[in-house]
């Protein structure tokens, strides 16, 4: 073992060998050097782990091929498409909402050249990027005015900074949430320069709690959607109408962080818990914030909608420039919002909603198709099994959706092993493990992604 390590040539001397020098010339010397470093590091650790007792022939064609493969792997983009077979519709780690074709077209159209992003075509004068979607958002939510920023976290920070800096924000103890990635409402309130006044208890907050907490210092009553958890049992939250009445009487702003924020009623799909933005504004909430890439099904964005005077303050706030939406997201958002009006049907045309609303029988049909094709290429142990899919991204945490998974076991592969191999496919396939089998949930997999999965398994079987 010690001998191997001693005989391992220096990178510099490897680079001088004709076959390797030729490869370094074809790519670049730096890439070849980095690749050789990784290969020799692997040889070293394999030898130390007693998994290897001889060195490869560095002058052979086989080694040259390994080197080329190593360089090409390093050249692959870091950010790549994957197949989401997790059954989690809006998966934060997998890029959340997939965009509709028309949203992708809009991004291509606007990204590929100049646009009227901040130009009013009628007058030839400077315009505002906010104008492009404000009308649409108002029409869909009934808000007086609206503005869009980079994401919902930025929307919350901007809203608090512009309205409550140096004053106090009253919020229920049961709603002081943390969203993934260390977005904690109490910290965001502190960052905005406001002071948090917590009211109520973890499970119950009454209107009288808010009433008692409001003083001359109070600027905002903040409600937030407890997106990613539920308190069950003996619970109480103040009614929005009562909060709206109270905030109007005491002249403070009532705002609500909705998180997902849906534009249409999803109760026919058992998702009645998720409040519709227009209904919330109707109860008298002054300002709402919600994400563009959760149940709305668009690009990453934070939408603020509500009272005109508040939106005007947000638009002119110095932080606005730092959190503004970029033109590609704006283009995708405009196109996505259009899918909510006739002749479009969001349940058909917005991919996230289509997957959510798809009848379980159709999901089953897709699962059976994949099972049959995997059987056809020689996967012997493959089955279809009912399972539960979830919305994800903190939306509707307790609400499961009827779904079906293809479950697989390969000889000579542990479930862990197979999961890893699928993740390492050229288009990585992300599934989960249950009872020692790999499960591929078909609710989140598109029809045209099935051939990619089939190809991954034929490659695995041929190895
Ligand atoms: C998801 C979420 C956010 C953060 O939204 P991003 O668009 O990810 O910035 C804020 N508040 C609530 C309640 C959420 O669910």
PDB file of N, CA and C in Angstrom, residues 362-428:
ATOM      1  N   UNK A 362     -55.691   9.587 -12.925  1.00  0.00           N
ATOM      2  CA  UNK A 362     -54.734   9.918 -13.982  1.00  0.00           C
ATOM      3  C   UNK A 362     -53.292   9.694 -13.518  1.00  0.00           C
ATOM      4  N   UNK A 363     -53.061  10.027 -12.223  1.00  0.00           N
ATOM      5  CA  UNK A 363     -51.734   9.796 -11.644  1.00  0.00           C
ATOM      6  C   UNK A 363     -51.443   8.289 -11.660  1.00  0.00           C
ATOM      7  N   UNK A 364     -52.478   7.524 -11.298  1.00  0.00           N
ATOM      8  CA  UNK A 364     -52.351   6.057 -11.292  1.00  0.00           C
ATOM      9  C   UNK A 364     -52.013   5.541 -12.692  1.00  0.00           C
ATOM     10  N   UNK A 365     -52.689   6.108 -13.671  1.00  0.00           N
ATOM     11  CA  UNK A 365     -52.464   5.689 -15.050  1.00  0.00           C
ATOM     12  C   UNK A 365     -50.987   5.901 -15.445  1.00  0.00           C
ATOM     13  N   UNK A 366     -50.455   7.064 -15.036  1.00  0.00           N
ATOM     14  CA  UNK A 366     -49.050   7.373 -15.357  1.00  0.00           C
ATOM     15  C   UNK A 366     -48.108   6.393 -14.634  1.00  0.00           C
ATOM     16  N   UNK A 367     -48.458   6.085 -13.379  1.00  0.00           N
ATOM     17  CA  UNK A 367     -47.643   5.145 -12.603  1.00  0.00           C
ATOM     18  C   UNK A 367     -47.631   3.774 -13.286  1.00  0.00           C
ATOM     19  N   UNK A 368     -48.803   3.358 -13.767  1.00  0.00           N
ATOM     20  CA  UNK A 368     -48.883   2.046 -14.423  1.00  0.00           C
ATOM     21  C   UNK A 368     -48.095   2.029 -15.730  1.00  0.00           C
ATOM     22  N   UNK A 369     -48.124   3.136 -16.425  1.00  0.00           N
ATOM     23  CA  UNK A 369     -47.345   3.223 -17.670  1.00  0.00           C
ATOM     24  C   UNK A 369     -45.859   3.071 -17.390  1.00  0.00           C
ATOM     25  N   UNK A 370     -45.394   3.778 -16.353  1.00  0.00           N
ATOM     26  CA  UNK A 370     -43.969   3.679 -16.023  1.00  0.00           C
ATOM     27  C   UNK A 370     -43.620   2.264 -15.559  1.00  0.00           C
ATOM     28  N   UNK A 371     -44.508   1.695 -14.709  1.00  0.00           N
ATOM     29  CA  UNK A 371     -44.244   0.328 -14.242  1.00  0.00           C
ATOM     30  C   UNK A 371     -44.115  -0.631 -15.430  1.00  0.00           C
ATOM     31  N   UNK A 372     -45.068  -0.528 -16.378  1.00  0.00           N
ATOM     32  CA  UNK A 372     -45.051  -1.447 -17.516  1.00  0.00           C
ATOM     33  C   UNK A 372     -43.793  -1.268 -18.359  1.00  0.00           C
ATOM     34  N   UNK A 373     -43.380  -0.006 -18.532  1.00  0.00           N
ATOM     35  CA  UNK A 373     -42.203   0.179 -19.371  1.00  0.00           C
ATOM     36  C   UNK A 373     -40.935  -0.284 -18.644  1.00  0.00           C
ATOM     37  N   UNK A 374     -40.911  -0.141 -17.314  1.00  0.00           N
ATOM     38  CA  UNK A 374     -39.742  -0.639 -16.573  1.00  0.00           C
ATOM     39  C   UNK A 374     -39.702  -2.174 -16.605  1.00  0.00           C
ATOM     40  N   UNK A 375     -40.881  -2.791 -16.488  1.00  0.00           N
ATOM     41  CA  UNK A 375     -40.943  -4.258 -16.628  1.00  0.00           C
ATOM     42  C   UNK A 375     -40.419  -4.657 -18.000  1.00  0.00           C
ATOM     43  N   UNK A 376     -40.814  -3.861 -18.999  1.00  0.00           N
ATOM     44  CA  UNK A 376     -40.429  -4.136 -20.387  1.00  0.00           C
ATOM     45  C   UNK A 376     -38.924  -4.109 -20.611  1.00  0.00           C
ATOM     46  N   UNK A 377     -38.214  -3.241 -19.869  1.00  0.00           N
ATOM     47  CA  UNK A 377     -36.758  -3.186 -20.080  1.00  0.00           C
ATOM     48  C   UNK A 377     -36.010  -4.092 -19.099  1.00  0.00           C
ATOM     49  N   UNK A 378     -36.772  -4.853 -18.320  1.00  0.00           N
ATOM     50  CA  UNK A 378     -36.106  -5.875 -17.504  1.00  0.00           C
ATOM     51  C   UNK A 378     -35.970  -5.563 -16.023  1.00  0.00           C
ATOM     52  N   UNK A 379     -36.638  -4.520 -15.523  1.00  0.00           N
ATOM     53  CA  UNK A 379     -36.666  -4.309 -14.073  1.00  0.00           C
ATOM     54  C   UNK A 379     -37.696  -5.306 -13.521  1.00  0.00           C
ATOM     55  N   UNK A 380     -37.233  -6.272 -12.739  1.00  0.00           N
ATOM     56  CA  UNK A 380     -38.133  -7.364 -12.359  1.00  0.00           C
ATOM     57  C   UNK A 380     -39.037  -6.985 -11.191  1.00  0.00           C
ATOM     58  N   UNK A 381     -38.461  -6.278 -10.211  1.00  0.00           N
ATOM     59  CA  UNK A 381     -39.210  -5.990  -8.989  1.00  0.00           C
ATOM     60  C   UNK A 381     -39.718  -4.551  -9.008  1.00  0.00           C
ATOM     61  N   UNK A 382     -40.866  -4.343  -9.628  1.00  0.00           N
ATOM     62  CA  UNK A 382     -41.426  -2.992  -9.737  1.00  0.00           C
ATOM     63  C   UNK A 382     -42.929  -3.066  -9.526  1.00  0.00           C
ATOM     64  N   UNK A 383     -43.445  -2.093  -8.777  1.00  0.00           N
ATOM     65  CA  UNK A 383     -44.836  -2.172  -8.354  1.00  0.00           C
ATOM     66  C   UNK A 383     -45.446  -0.768  -8.342  1.00  0.00           C
ATOM     67  N   UNK A 384     -46.766  -0.710  -8.287  1.00  0.00           N
ATOM     68  CA  UNK A 384     -47.434   0.581  -8.130  1.00  0.00           C
ATOM     69  C   UNK A 384     -48.137   0.565  -6.787  1.00  0.00           C
ATOM     70  N   UNK A 385     -48.032   1.674  -6.070  1.00  0.00           N
ATOM     71  CA  UNK A 385     -48.545   1.684  -4.699  1.00  0.00           C
ATOM     72  C   UNK A 385     -49.181   3.040  -4.403  1.00  0.00           C
ATOM     73  N   UNK A 386     -50.354   3.053  -3.750  1.00  0.00           N
ATOM     74  CA  UNK A 386     -50.945   4.352  -3.398  1.00  0.00           C
ATOM     75  C   UNK A 386     -50.084   5.058  -2.352  1.00  0.00           C
ATOM     76  N   UNK A 387     -50.046   6.352  -2.389  1.00  0.00           N
ATOM     77  CA  UNK A 387     -49.251   7.095  -1.411  1.00  0.00           C
ATOM     78  C   UNK A 387     -49.829   8.505  -1.270  1.00  0.00           C
ATOM     79  N   UNK A 388     -49.196   9.305  -0.434  1.00  0.00           N
ATOM     80  CA  UNK A 388     -49.685  10.672  -0.209  1.00  0.00           C
ATOM     81  C   UNK A 388     -48.664  11.666  -0.733  1.00  0.00           C
ATOM     82  N   UNK A 389     -49.135  12.601  -1.540  1.00  0.00           N
ATOM     83  CA  UNK A 389     -48.282  13.699  -1.998  1.00  0.00           C
ATOM     84  C   UNK A 389     -48.625  14.937  -1.167  1.00  0.00           C
ATOM     85  N   UNK A 390     -47.730  15.922  -1.183  1.00  0.00           N
ATOM     86  CA  UNK A 390     -47.953  17.140  -0.397  1.00  0.00           C
ATOM     87  C   UNK A 390     -47.686  18.372  -1.242  1.00  0.00           C
ATOM     88  N   UNK A 391     -48.283  19.489  -0.828  1.00  0.00           N
ATOM     89  CA  UNK A 391     -48.077  20.728  -1.576  1.00  0.00           C
ATOM     90  C   UNK A 391     -46.649  21.234  -1.389  1.00  0.00           C
ATOM     91  N   UNK A 392     -46.176  21.280  -0.141  1.00  0.00           N
ATOM     92  CA  UNK A 392     -44.787  21.699   0.113  1.00  0.00           C
ATOM     93  C   UNK A 392     -44.594  23.188   0.224  1.00  0.00           C
ATOM     94  N   UNK A 393     -43.324  23.599   0.350  1.00  0.00           N
ATOM     95  CA  UNK A 393     -42.926  25.005   0.520  1.00  0.00           C
ATOM     96  C   UNK A 393     -43.718  25.684   1.630  1.00  0.00           C
ATOM     97  N   UNK A 394     -44.013  24.922   2.658  1.00  0.00           N
ATOM     98  CA  UNK A 394     -44.715  25.512   3.787  1.00  0.00           C
ATOM     99  C   UNK A 394     -46.208  25.676   3.567  1.00  0.00           C
ATOM    100  N   UNK A 395     -46.694  25.325   2.372  1.00  0.00           N
ATOM    101  CA  UNK A 395     -48.120  25.493   2.127  1.00  0.00           C
ATOM    102  C   UNK A 395     -48.868  24.235   2.565  1.00  0.00           C
ATOM    103  N   UNK A 396     -49.974  24.421   3.256  1.00  0.00           N
ATOM    104  CA  UNK A 396     -50.877  23.326   3.587  1.00  0.00           C
ATOM    105  C   UNK A 396     -50.142  22.094   4.133  1.00  0.00           C
ATOM    106  N   UNK A 397     -49.428  22.238   5.249  1.00  0.00           N
ATOM    107  CA  UNK A 397     -48.553  21.157   5.709  1.00  0.00           C
ATOM    108  C   UNK A 397     -49.284  19.872   6.058  1.00  0.00           C
ATOM    109  N   UNK A 398     -50.544  19.969   6.446  1.00  0.00           N
ATOM    110  CA  UNK A 398     -51.238  18.766   6.893  1.00  0.00           C
ATOM    111  C   UNK A 398     -52.094  18.143   5.796  1.00  0.00           C
ATOM    112  N   UNK A 399     -52.206  18.851   4.694  1.00  0.00           N
ATOM    113  CA  UNK A 399     -53.128  18.401   3.677  1.00  0.00           C
ATOM    114  C   UNK A 399     -52.417  17.474   2.709  1.00  0.00           C
ATOM    115  N   UNK A 400     -52.786  16.203   2.702  1.00  0.00           N
ATOM    116  CA  UNK A 400     -52.141  15.342   1.716  1.00  0.00           C
ATOM    117  C   UNK A 400     -53.044  15.147   0.507  1.00  0.00           C
ATOM    118  N   UNK A 401     -52.420  14.813  -0.591  1.00  0.00           N
ATOM    119  CA  UNK A 401     -53.110  14.624  -1.851  1.00  0.00           C
ATOM    120  C   UNK A 401     -52.972  13.158  -2.238  1.00  0.00           C
ATOM    121  N   UNK A 402     -54.085  12.570  -2.651  1.00  0.00           N
ATOM    122  CA  UNK A 402     -54.052  11.166  -3.052  1.00  0.00           C
ATOM    123  C   UNK A 402     -53.105  11.007  -4.248  1.00  0.00           C
ATOM    124  N   UNK A 403     -52.177  10.063  -4.132  1.00  0.00           N
ATOM    125  CA  UNK A 403     -51.214   9.898  -5.212  1.00  0.00           C
ATOM    126  C   UNK A 403     -50.819   8.431  -5.382  1.00  0.00           C
ATOM    127  N   UNK A 404     -49.999   8.182  -6.381  1.00  0.00           N
ATOM    128  CA  UNK A 404     -49.526   6.822  -6.643  1.00  0.00           C
ATOM    129  C   UNK A 404     -48.054   6.868  -6.979  1.00  0.00           C
ATOM    130  N   UNK A 405     -47.321   5.895  -6.437  1.00  0.00           N
ATOM    131  CA  UNK A 405     -45.882   5.849  -6.679  1.00  0.00           C
ATOM    132  C   UNK A 405     -45.514   4.541  -7.372  1.00  0.00           C
ATOM    133  N   UNK A 406     -44.470   4.611  -8.171  1.00  0.00           N
ATOM    134  CA  UNK A 406     -43.853   3.400  -8.696  1.00  0.00           C
ATOM    135  C   UNK A 406     -42.761   3.045  -7.703  1.00  0.00           C
ATOM    136  N   UNK A 407     -42.791   1.820  -7.175  1.00  0.00           N
ATOM    137  CA  UNK A 407     -41.766   1.425  -6.195  1.00  0.00           C
ATOM    138  C   UNK A 407     -40.891   0.348  -6.811  1.00  0.00           C
ATOM    139  N   UNK A 408     -39.596   0.479  -6.570  1.00  0.00           N
ATOM    140  CA  UNK A 408     -38.634  -0.359  -7.292  1.00  0.00           C
ATOM    141  C   UNK A 408     -37.574  -0.907  -6.351  1.00  0.00           C
ATOM    142  N   UNK A 409     -37.185  -2.133  -6.619  1.00  0.00           N
ATOM    143  CA  UNK A 409     -35.980  -2.666  -5.998  1.00  0.00           C
ATOM    144  C   UNK A 409     -35.153  -3.335  -7.089  1.00  0.00           C
ATOM    145  N   UNK A 410     -33.871  -3.051  -7.095  1.00  0.00           N
ATOM    146  CA  UNK A 410     -32.987  -3.677  -8.081  1.00  0.00           C
ATOM    147  C   UNK A 410     -32.093  -4.680  -7.363  1.00  0.00           C
ATOM    148  N   UNK A 411     -31.854  -5.835  -8.007  1.00  0.00           N
ATOM    149  CA  UNK A 411     -30.907  -6.775  -7.390  1.00  0.00           C
ATOM    150  C   UNK A 411     -29.539  -6.105  -7.310  1.00  0.00           C
ATOM    151  N   UNK A 412     -28.774  -6.411  -6.316  1.00  0.00           N
ATOM    152  CA  UNK A 412     -27.418  -5.847  -6.128  1.00  0.00           C
ATOM    153  C   UNK A 412     -27.426  -4.364  -5.786  1.00  0.00           C
ATOM    154  N   UNK A 413     -28.570  -3.799  -5.452  1.00  0.00           N
ATOM    155  CA  UNK A 413     -28.622  -2.390  -5.048  1.00  0.00           C
ATOM    156  C   UNK A 413     -29.423  -2.281  -3.757  1.00  0.00           C
ATOM    157  N   UNK A 414     -28.864  -1.641  -2.751  1.00  0.00           N
ATOM    158  CA  UNK A 414     -29.707  -1.287  -1.609  1.00  0.00           C
ATOM    159  C   UNK A 414     -30.571  -0.113  -2.060  1.00  0.00           C
ATOM    160  N   UNK A 415     -31.637   0.187  -1.309  1.00  0.00           N
ATOM    161  CA  UNK A 415     -32.509   1.308  -1.672  1.00  0.00           C
ATOM    162  C   UNK A 415     -31.698   2.610  -1.672  1.00  0.00           C
ATOM    163  N   UNK A 416     -30.820   2.739  -0.693  1.00  0.00           N
ATOM    164  CA  UNK A 416     -29.951   3.920  -0.595  1.00  0.00           C
ATOM    165  C   UNK A 416     -29.087   4.083  -1.829  1.00  0.00           C
ATOM    166  N   UNK A 417     -28.508   2.967  -2.170  1.00  0.00           N
ATOM    167  CA  UNK A 417     -27.635   2.845  -3.314  1.00  0.00           C
ATOM    168  C   UNK A 417     -28.331   3.245  -4.617  1.00  0.00           C
ATOM    169  N   UNK A 418     -29.556   2.744  -4.788  1.00  0.00           N
ATOM    170  CA  UNK A 418     -30.329   3.044  -5.993  1.00  0.00           C
ATOM    171  C   UNK A 418     -30.716   4.524  -6.025  1.00  0.00           C
ATOM    172  N   UNK A 419     -31.112   5.043  -4.858  1.00  0.00           N
ATOM    173  CA  UNK A 419     -31.470   6.469  -4.765  1.00  0.00           C
ATOM    174  C   UNK A 419     -30.293   7.334  -5.205  1.00  0.00           C
ATOM    175  N   UNK A 420     -29.108   6.968  -4.746  1.00  0.00           N
ATOM    176  CA  UNK A 420     -27.900   7.716  -5.108  1.00  0.00           C
ATOM    177  C   UNK A 420     -27.636   7.607  -6.611  1.00  0.00           C
ATOM    178  N   UNK A 421     -27.752   6.395  -7.137  1.00  0.00           N
ATOM    179  CA  UNK A 421     -27.503   6.197  -8.563  1.00  0.00           C
ATOM    180  C   UNK A 421     -28.472   7.036  -9.396  1.00  0.00           C
ATOM    181  N   UNK A 422     -29.735   7.104  -8.983  1.00  0.00           N
ATOM    182  CA  UNK A 422     -30.724   7.891  -9.725  1.00  0.00           C
ATOM    183  C   UNK A 422     -30.405   9.381  -9.642  1.00  0.00           C
ATOM    184  N   UNK A 423     -29.880   9.786  -8.479  1.00  0.00           N
ATOM    185  CA  UNK A 423     -29.496  11.185  -8.297  1.00  0.00           C
ATOM    186  C   UNK A 423     -28.291  11.540  -9.160  1.00  0.00           C
ATOM    187  N   UNK A 424     -27.509  10.515  -9.519  1.00  0.00           N
ATOM    188  CA  UNK A 424     -26.311  10.762 -10.315  1.00  0.00           C
ATOM    189  C   UNK A 424     -26.563  10.591 -11.813  1.00  0.00           C
ATOM    190  N   UNK A 425     -27.796  10.293 -12.195  1.00  0.00           N
ATOM    191  CA  UNK A 425     -28.133  10.193 -13.622  1.00  0.00           C
ATOM    192  C   UNK A 425     -27.929  11.562 -14.274  1.00  0.00           C
ATOM    193  N   UNK A 426     -27.747  11.561 -15.621  1.00  0.00           N
ATOM    194  CA  UNK A 426     -27.455  12.851 -16.281  1.00  0.00           C
ATOM    195  C   UNK A 426     -28.562  13.884 -16.005  1.00  0.00           C
ATOM    196  N   UNK A 427     -29.819  13.437 -16.015  1.00  0.00           N
ATOM    197  CA  UNK A 427     -30.868  14.277 -15.439  1.00  0.00           C
ATOM    198  C   UNK A 427     -31.217  13.631 -14.106  1.00  0.00           C
ATOM    199  N   UNK A 428     -30.748  14.199 -13.010  1.00  0.00           N
ATOM    200  CA  UNK A 428     -30.932  13.524 -11.723  1.00  0.00           C
ATOM    201  C   UNK A 428     -32.412  13.276 -11.406  1.00  0.00           C
TER     202      UNK A 428
END
